[in-house]
Coordinates of C-alpha atoms in Angstrom, one line a residue:
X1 CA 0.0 0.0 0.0
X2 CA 1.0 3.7 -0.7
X3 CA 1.3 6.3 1.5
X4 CA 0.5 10.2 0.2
X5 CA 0.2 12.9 1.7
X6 CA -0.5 16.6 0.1
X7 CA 0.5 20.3 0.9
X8 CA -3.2 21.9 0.1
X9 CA -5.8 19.8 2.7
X10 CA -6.6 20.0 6.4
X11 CA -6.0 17.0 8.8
X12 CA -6.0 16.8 12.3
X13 CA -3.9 17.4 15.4
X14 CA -1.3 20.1 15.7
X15 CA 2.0 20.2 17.8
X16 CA 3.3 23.0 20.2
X17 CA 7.2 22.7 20.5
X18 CA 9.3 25.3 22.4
X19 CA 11.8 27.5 20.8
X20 CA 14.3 27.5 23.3
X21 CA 14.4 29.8 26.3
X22 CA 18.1 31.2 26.7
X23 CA 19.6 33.2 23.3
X24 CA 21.9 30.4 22.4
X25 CA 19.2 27.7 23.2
X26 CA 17.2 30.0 20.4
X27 CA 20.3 29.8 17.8
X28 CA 21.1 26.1 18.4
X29 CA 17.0 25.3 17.6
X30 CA 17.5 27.2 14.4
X31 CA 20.3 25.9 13.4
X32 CA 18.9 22.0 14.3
X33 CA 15.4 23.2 12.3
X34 CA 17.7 23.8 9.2
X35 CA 19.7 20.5 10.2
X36 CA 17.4 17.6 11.5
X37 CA 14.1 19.7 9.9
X38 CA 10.9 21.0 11.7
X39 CA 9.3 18.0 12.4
X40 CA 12.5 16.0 13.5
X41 CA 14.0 18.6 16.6
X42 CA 12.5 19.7 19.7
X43 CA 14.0 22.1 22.2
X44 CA 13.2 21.7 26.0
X45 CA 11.8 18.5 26.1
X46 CA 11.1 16.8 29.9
X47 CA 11.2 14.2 32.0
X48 CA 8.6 12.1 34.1
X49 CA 9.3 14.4 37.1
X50 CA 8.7 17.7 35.2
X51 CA 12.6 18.1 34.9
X52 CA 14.2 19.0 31.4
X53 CA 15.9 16.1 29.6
X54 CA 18.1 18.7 27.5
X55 CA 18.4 21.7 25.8
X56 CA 17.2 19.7 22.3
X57 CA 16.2 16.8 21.1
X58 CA 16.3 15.6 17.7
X59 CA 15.9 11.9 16.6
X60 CA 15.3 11.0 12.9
X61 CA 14.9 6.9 12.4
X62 CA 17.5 4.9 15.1
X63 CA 19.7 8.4 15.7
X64 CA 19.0 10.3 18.9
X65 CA 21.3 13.9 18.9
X66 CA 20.8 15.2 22.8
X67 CA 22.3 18.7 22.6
X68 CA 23.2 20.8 26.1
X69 CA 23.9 24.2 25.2
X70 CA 26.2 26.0 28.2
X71 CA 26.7 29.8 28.4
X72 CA 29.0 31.5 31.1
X73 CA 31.4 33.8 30.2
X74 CA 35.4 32.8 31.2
X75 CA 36.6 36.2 32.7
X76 CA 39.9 38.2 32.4
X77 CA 40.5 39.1 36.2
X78 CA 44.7 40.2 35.8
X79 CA 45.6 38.9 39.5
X80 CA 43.6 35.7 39.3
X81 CA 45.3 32.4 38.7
X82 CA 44.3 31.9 34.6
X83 CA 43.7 28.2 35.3
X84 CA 41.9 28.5 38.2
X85 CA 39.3 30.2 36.5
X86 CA 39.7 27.8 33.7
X87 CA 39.0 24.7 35.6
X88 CA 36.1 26.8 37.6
X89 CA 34.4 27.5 33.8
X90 CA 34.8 24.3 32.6
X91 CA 34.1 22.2 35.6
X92 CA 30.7 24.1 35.6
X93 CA 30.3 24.6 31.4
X94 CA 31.8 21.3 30.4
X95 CA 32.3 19.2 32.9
X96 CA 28.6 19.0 34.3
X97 CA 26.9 19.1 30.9
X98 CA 29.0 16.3 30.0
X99 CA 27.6 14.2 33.4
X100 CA 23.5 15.5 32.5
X101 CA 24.5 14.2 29.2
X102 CA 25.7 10.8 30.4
X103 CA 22.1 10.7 32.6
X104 CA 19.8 11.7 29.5
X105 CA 21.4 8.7 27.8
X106 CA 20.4 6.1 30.4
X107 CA 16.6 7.6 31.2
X108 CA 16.0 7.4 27.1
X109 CA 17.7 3.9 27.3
X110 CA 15.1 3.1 30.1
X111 CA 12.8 3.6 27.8
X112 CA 11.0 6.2 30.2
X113 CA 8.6 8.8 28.5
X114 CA 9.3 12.2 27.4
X115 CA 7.2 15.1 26.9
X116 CA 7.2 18.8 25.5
X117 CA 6.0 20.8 28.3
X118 CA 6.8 20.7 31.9
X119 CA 3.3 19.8 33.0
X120 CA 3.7 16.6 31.0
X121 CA 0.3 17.1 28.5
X122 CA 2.0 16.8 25.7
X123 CA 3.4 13.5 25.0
X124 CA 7.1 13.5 22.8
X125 CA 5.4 12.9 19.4
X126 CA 8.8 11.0 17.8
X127 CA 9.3 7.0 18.8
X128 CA 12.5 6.1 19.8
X129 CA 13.5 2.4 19.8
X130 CA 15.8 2.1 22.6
X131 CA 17.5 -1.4 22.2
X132 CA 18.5 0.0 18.4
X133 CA 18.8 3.8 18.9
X134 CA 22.4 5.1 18.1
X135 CA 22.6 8.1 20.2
X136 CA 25.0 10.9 19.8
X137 CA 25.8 13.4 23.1
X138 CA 26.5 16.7 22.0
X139 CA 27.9 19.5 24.7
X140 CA 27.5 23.4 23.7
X141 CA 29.8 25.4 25.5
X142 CA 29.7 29.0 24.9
X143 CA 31.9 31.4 26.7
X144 CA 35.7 31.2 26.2
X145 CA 36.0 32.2 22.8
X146 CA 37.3 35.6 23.8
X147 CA 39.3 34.4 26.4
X148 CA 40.8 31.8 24.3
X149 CA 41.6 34.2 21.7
X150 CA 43.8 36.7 24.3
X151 CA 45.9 33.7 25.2
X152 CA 47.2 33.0 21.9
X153 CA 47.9 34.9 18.6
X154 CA 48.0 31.4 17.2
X155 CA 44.2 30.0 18.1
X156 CA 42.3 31.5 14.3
X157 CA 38.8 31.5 15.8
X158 CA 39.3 31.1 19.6
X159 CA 38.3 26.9 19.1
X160 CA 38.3 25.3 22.3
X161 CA 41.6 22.1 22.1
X162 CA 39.7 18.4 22.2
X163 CA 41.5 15.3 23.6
X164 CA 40.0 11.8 23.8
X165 CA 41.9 9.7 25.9
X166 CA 41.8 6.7 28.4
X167 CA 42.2 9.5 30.9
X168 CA 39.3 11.9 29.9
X169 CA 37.9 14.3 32.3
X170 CA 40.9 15.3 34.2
X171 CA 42.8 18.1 34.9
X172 CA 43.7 20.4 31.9
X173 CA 45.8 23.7 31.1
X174 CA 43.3 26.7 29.8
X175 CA 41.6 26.3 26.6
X176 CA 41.8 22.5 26.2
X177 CA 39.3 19.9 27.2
X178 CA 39.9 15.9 27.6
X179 CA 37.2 13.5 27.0
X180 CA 37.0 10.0 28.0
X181 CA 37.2 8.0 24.8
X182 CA 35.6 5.5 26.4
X183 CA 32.5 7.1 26.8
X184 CA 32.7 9.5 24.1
X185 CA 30.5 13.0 24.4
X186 CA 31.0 15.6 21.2
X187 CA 32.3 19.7 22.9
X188 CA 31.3 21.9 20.5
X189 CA 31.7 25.7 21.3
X190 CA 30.2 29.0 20.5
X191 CA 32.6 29.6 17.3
X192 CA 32.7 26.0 15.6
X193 CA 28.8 25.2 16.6
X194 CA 27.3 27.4 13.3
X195 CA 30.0 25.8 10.9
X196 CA 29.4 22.1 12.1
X197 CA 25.5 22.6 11.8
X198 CA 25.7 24.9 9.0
X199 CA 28.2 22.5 6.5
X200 CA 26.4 19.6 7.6
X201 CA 22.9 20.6 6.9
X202 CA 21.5 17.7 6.5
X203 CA 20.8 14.1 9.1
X204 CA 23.2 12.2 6.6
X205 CA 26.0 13.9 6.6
X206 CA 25.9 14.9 10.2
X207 CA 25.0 11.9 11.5
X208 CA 28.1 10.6 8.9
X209 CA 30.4 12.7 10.2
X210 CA 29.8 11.9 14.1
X211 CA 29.7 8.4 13.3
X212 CA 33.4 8.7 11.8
X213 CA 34.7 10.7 14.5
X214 CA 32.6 7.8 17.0
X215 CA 34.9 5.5 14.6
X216 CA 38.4 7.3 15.2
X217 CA 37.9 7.5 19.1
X218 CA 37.0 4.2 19.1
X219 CA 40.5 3.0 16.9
X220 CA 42.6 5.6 18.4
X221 CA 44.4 5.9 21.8
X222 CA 44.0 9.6 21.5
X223 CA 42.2 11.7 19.1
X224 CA 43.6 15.6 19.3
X225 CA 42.6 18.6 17.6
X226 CA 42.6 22.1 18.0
X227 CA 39.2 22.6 17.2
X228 CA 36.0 21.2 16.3
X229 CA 36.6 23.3 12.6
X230 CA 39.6 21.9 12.0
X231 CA 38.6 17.8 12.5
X232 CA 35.8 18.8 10.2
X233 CA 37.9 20.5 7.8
X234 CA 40.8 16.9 8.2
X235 CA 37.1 14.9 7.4
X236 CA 36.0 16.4 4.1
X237 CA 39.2 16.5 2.7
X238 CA 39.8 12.9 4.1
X239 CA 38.0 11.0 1.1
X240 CA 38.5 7.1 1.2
X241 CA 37.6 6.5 -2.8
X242 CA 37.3 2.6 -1.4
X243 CA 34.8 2.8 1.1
X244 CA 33.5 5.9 -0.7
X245 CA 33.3 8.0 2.6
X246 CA 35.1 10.7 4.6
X247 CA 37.4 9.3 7.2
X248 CA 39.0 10.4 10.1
X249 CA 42.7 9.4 10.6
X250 CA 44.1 7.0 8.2
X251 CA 43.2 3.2 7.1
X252 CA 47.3 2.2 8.4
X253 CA 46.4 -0.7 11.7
X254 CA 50.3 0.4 12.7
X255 CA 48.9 4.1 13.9
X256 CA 47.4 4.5 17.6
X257 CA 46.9 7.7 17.5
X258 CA 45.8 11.1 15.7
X259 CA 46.3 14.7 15.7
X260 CA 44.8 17.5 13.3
X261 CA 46.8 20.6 13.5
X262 CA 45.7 24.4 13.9
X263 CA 44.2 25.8 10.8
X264 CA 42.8 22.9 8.6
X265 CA 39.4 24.8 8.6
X266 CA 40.9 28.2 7.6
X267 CA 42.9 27.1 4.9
X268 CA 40.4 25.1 3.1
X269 CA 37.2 27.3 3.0
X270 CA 40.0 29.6 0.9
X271 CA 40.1 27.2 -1.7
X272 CA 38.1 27.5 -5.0
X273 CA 37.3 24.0 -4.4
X274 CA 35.4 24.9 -1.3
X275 CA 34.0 28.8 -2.5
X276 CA 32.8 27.0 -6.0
X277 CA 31.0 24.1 -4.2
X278 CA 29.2 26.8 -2.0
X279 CA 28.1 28.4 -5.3
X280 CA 26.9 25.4 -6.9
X281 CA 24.5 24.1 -3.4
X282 CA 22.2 27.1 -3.7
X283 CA 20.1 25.1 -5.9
X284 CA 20.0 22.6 -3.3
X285 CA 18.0 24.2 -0.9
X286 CA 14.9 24.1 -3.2
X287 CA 14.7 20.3 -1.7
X288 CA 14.9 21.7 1.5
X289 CA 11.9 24.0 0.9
X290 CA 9.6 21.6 -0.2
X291 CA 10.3 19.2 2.9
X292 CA 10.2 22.1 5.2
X293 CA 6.7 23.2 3.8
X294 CA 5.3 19.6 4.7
X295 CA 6.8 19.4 7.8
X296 CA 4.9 22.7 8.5
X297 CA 2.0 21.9 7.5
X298 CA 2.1 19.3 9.7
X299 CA 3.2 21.1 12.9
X300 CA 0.2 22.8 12.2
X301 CA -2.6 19.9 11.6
X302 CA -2.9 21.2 7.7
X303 CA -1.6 17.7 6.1
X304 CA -3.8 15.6 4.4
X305 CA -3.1 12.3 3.3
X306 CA -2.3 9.2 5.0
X307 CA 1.2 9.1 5.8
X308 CA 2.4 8.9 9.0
X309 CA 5.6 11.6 9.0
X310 CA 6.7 11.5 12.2
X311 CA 7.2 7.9 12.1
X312 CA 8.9 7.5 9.1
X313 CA 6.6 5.7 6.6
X314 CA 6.2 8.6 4.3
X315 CA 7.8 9.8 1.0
X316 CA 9.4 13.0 3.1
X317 CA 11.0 11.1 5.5
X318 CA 12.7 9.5 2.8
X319 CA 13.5 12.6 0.9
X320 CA 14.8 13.7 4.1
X321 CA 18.0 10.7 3.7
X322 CA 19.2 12.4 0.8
X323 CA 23.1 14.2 1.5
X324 CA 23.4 17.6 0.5
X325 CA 25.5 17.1 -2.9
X326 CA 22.6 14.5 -3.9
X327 CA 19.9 17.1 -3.1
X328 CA 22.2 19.5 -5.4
X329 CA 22.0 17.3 -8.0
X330 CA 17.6 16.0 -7.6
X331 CA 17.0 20.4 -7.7
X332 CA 18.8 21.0 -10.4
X333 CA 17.1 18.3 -12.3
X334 CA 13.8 19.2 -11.2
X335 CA 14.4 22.9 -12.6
X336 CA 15.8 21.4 -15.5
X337 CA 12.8 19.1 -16.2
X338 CA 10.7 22.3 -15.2
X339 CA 12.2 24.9 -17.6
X340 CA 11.6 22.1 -20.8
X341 CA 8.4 21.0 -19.6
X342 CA 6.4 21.7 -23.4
X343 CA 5.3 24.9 -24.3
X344 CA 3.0 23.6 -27.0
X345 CA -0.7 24.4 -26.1
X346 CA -3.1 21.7 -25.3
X347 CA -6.2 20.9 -22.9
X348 CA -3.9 18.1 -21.0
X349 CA 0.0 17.7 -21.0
X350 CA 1.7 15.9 -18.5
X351 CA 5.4 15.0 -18.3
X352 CA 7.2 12.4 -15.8
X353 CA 11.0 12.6 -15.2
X354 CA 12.7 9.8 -13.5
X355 CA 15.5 10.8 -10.4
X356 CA 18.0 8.7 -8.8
X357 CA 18.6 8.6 -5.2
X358 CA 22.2 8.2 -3.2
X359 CA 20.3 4.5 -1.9
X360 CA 21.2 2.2 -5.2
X361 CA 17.0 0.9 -4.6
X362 CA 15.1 4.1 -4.0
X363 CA 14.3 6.2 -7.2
X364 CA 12.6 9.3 -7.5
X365 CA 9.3 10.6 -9.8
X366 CA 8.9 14.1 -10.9
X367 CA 5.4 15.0 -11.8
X368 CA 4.2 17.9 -14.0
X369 CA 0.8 18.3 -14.7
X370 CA -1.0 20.8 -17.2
X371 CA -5.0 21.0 -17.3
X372 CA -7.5 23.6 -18.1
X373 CA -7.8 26.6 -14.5
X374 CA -11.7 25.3 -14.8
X375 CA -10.5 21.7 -14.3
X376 CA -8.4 22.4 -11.4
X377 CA -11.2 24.2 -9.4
X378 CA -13.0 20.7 -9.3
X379 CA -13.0 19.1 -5.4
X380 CA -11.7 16.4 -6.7
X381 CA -9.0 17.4 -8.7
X382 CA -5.8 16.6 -6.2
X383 CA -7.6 13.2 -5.6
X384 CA -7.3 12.7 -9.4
X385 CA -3.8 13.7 -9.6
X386 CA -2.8 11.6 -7.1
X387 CA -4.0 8.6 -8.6
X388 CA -1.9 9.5 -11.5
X389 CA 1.3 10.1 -9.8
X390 CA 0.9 6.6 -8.0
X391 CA -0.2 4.9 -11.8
X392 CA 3.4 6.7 -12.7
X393 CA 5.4 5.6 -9.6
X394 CA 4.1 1.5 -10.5
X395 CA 5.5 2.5 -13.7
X396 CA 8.4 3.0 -12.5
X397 CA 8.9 0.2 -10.5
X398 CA 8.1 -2.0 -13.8
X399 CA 10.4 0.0 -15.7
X400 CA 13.2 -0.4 -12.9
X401 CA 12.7 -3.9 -11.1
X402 CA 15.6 -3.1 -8.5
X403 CA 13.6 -0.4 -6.9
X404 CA 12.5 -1.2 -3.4
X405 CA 11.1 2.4 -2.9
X406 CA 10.2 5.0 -5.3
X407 CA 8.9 8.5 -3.9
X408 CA 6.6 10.5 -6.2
X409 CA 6.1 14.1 -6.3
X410 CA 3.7 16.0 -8.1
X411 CA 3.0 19.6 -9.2
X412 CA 0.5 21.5 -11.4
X413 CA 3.1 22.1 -14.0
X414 CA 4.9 25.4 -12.7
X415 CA 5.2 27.0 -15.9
X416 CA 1.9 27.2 -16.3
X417 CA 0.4 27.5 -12.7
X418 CA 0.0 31.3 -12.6
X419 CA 2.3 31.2 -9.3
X420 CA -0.2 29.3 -7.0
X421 CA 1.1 25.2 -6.5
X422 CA 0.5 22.3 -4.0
X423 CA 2.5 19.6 -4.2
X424 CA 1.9 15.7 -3.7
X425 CA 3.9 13.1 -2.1
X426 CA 3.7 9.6 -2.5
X427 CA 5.8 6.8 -1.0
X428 CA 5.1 3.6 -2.7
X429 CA 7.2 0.3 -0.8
X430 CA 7.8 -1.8 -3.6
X431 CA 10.6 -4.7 -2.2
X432 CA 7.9 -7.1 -2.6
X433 CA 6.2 -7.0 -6.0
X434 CA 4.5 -9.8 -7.3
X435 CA 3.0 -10.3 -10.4
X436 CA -0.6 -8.9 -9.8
X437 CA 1.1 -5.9 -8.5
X438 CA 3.0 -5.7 -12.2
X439 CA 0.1 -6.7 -14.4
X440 CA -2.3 -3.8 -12.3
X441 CA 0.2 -0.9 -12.9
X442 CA 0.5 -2.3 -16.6
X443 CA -3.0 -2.0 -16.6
X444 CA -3.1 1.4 -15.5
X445 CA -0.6 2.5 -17.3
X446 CA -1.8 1.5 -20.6
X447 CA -3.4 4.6 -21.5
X448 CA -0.9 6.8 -19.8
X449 CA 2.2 5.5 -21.1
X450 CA 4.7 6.2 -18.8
X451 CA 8.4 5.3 -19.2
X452 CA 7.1 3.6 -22.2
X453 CA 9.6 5.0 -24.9
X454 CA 13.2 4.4 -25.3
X455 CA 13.5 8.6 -24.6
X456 CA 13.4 8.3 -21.3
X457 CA 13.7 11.5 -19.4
X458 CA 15.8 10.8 -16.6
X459 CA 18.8 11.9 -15.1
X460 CA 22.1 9.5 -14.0
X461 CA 25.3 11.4 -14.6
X462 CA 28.2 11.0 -11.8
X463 CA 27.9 13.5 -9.0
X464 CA 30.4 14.7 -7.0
X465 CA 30.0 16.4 -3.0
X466 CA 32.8 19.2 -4.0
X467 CA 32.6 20.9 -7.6
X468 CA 35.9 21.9 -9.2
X469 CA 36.0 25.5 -10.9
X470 CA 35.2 25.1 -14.2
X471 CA 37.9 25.3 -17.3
X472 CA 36.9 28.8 -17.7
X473 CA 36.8 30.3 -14.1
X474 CA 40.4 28.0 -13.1
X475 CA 42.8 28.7 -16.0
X476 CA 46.6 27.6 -15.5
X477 CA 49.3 29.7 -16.1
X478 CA 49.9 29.6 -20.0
X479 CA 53.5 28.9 -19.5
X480 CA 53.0 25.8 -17.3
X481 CA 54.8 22.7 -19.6
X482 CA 52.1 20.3 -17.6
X483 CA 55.3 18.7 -15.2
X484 CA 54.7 17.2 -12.6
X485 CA 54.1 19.9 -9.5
X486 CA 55.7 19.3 -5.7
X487 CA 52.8 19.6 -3.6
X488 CA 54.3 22.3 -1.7
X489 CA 55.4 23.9 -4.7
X490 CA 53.4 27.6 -5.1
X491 CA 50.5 26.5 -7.8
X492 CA 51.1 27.1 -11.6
X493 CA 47.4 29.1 -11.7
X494 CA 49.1 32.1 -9.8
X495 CA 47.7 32.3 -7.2
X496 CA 50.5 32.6 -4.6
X497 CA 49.5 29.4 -2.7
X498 CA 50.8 26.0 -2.0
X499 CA 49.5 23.5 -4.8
X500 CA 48.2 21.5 -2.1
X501 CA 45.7 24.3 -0.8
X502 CA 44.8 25.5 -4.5
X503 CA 44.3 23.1 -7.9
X504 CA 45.9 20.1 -6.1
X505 CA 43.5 20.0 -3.4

């Protein structure tokens, strides 16, 4: 059975959810909305005893982020020891976060409820399967950034220093912080917070990323770097073309331990590579805006359908799994398929385009629709178009036999929709299709003909998560010969850096 659901018709219950109480508790629940999506974060949710379980709480399928967000400012005092009012801020900005976070772990591992308002009315509306949840502990510390900075000339953004060791927890000089690999919680601080949540914008790659780092504190006997920034930074340039992921570290077994140096962040956000791949993920967001439209109209008990999106059987929760550099690639198809949808006039024209996923079994439908304004005003027009889209998802699946999910989304063709739209979702499981299923979209598809010509319009080129300047915008010095250039070696383009940090990055 299918599950739909559509932008334009009322349903049922809606849901309160705080927006933090403190400034930073505010800025960490928009950046998580932008991250983990409206329907997938809550800030302030509480315990069975009217206590608060955290700052946030965000949990998309198994993952559970619990986020504590700190502020206390580390004062300058001129005759005051420097590290005794170091180990006074962090025993009360780290330290104890780090122990509340430890205690949320175990009462969501108890399996004990959770609610969205201290009175405890207002059940948390998310499941979370406790034997299978992978949960991810996430201290905010806000406060020394200034402080950090007046120490050293050599700290870029002020980054508070990360160890995990066997030895976590104890005693550290200013500015650094040791965590107990053992029992591993992420320190993020007021600087580093807004670039971790802004490059990782989405639940894969942030859920990626800490996964990795889970990976390296895990293999390692000490994990060191300078900043939360700069690990990230090491990550994205760390691409394992084998396992086609980032790593952390290296894949050598004769290494126990790892240290990313001061400035990996800084240097590679100057890179074209970086600044061009920036340029190039504006499009991306358009994928963003239709989830985040659903996901409000759902807050707000506007959905219709019958698709269940805060538990996962629904074509958004799907769309949600996509990586940023795939969602890149699905909007700029869209647009694409939009801009040549025909201009020829007619009473009915309809187009289908057919979109990859990152998941080798999940595959995408893009809908456009054209019909007379007259037509559209009839109540049971949506009803009608949905039946379509799902005749054109089964076609799909018969046209693509290793698709275990396909996700269809349908519009009024834009072009022609005189700035008003709703859009449809449809998530049709199709891992087990037998041959009634076939012969009935065959059926239905008879008339429509969908996929049925060897012109099929869809879209499988290789995609890339960082996008080189292009022949035109990253020309070589002329007098270049083409030998071989020492990676330390200023770069033949001119440009005054290390080849490394430029084209050979």
């Amino acid at each position: 059975m299918h599950t739909s659901c559509t932008t334009s018709e009322v349903s049922a219950t809606m849901i309160n959810k705080s927006s933090g109480v403190t400034e930073t508790e505010r800025m960490l629940a928009e950046f998580c909305e932008r991250t983990f999506l409206k329907l997938w974060s809550y800030p302030n949710p509480f315990k069975d005893d009217g206590h608060e379980l955290c700052d946030l709480l965000a949990v998309f399928g198994d993952y559970v982020f619990i986020f504590f967000d700190r502020e206390n400012q580390l004062p300058e005092i001129p005759d005051k020891d420097p590290q005794v009012l170091w180990d006074r801020w962090k025993r009360n900005v780290v330290d104890r976060q780090v122990k509340t976070a430890h205690g949320a772990e175990r009462y969501i591992l108890g399996g004990r409820p959770i609610f969205l308002d201290a009175k405890r009315e207002m059940p948390f509306p998310l499941t979370i399967d406790f034997q299978k949840a992978i949960i991810h502990k996430i201290v905010v510390a806000h406060g020394a950034k200034e402080a950090c900075e007046r120490a050293s000339d050599q700290n870029v953004y002020g980054s508070l220093a990360i160890t995990y060791c066997e030895t976590g927890n104890g005693p550290t000089p200013p500015f650094h912080v040791k965590i107990d690999r053992r029992n591993p919680v992420h320190i993020f601080d007021s600087h580093n917070i807004s670039i971790v949540l802004s490059e990782l914008d989405t639940v894969s790659d942030f859920s990626n990323y800490l996964d990795e780092k889970m990976r390296a504190v895990a293999k390692y006997d000490s994990l060191i770097y300078c900043g939360e920034e700069d690990l990230l930074g090491h990550y994205l340039l760390n691409y394992d073309t084998e396992s086609k992921q980032h790593i952390i570290g290296t894949k050598l077994d004769d290494v126990n331990g790892v240290m990313v140096g001061e400035g990996e962040w800084h240097d590679f956000t100057r890179t074209d590579l970086y600044k061009n791949t920036k340029k190039e993920d504006k499009i991306s967001y358009f994928w963003d805006e239709l989830i985040q439209r659903t996901c409000q109209n759902a807050l707000n008990g506007t959905l219709g359908g019958n698709s269940d999106l805060l538990r996962g059987q629904s074509a958004i929760f799907e769309m949600v799994k996509e990586p940023r550099f795939v969602r890149r690639a699905l909007a700029d198809k869209i647009r694409r398929a939009v801009l040549n949808f025909p201009n020829h006039p007619g009473q009915f024209t309809r187009q289908v385009t057919f979109l990859p996923s990152h998941l080798p079994d999940v595959g995408y439908v893009f809908f456009q629709l054209r019909v007379p304004s007259d037509y559209r005003e009839h109540p049971d027009y949506l009803v009608k178009r949905r039946t379509i889209l799902e005749i054109a998802c089964g076609a799909a699946k018969n046209k693509f036999p290793h698709l275990t999910k396909v996700i269809g989304i349908g519009v009024d063709a834009p072009k022609f929709a005189g700035g008003t739209n709703s859009e449809d979702f449809i998530l049709l499981p199709c891992e087990t299709w037998n041959d009634d299923m076939r012969s009935y979209y065959e059926e239905q598809n008879r008339d429509w003909k969908f996929f049925g010509t060897p012109q099929l319009e869809q879209y499988n080129e290789h995609i890339t998560q960082f996008v080189p300047m292009s022949a035109a915008t990253a020309t070589m010095d002329p007098s270049w010969t083409g030998s071989k250039v020492g990676r330390n070696e200023p770069c033949p383009c001119g440009s005054g850096k290390k080849f490394k940090k430029c084209h050979g990055a």
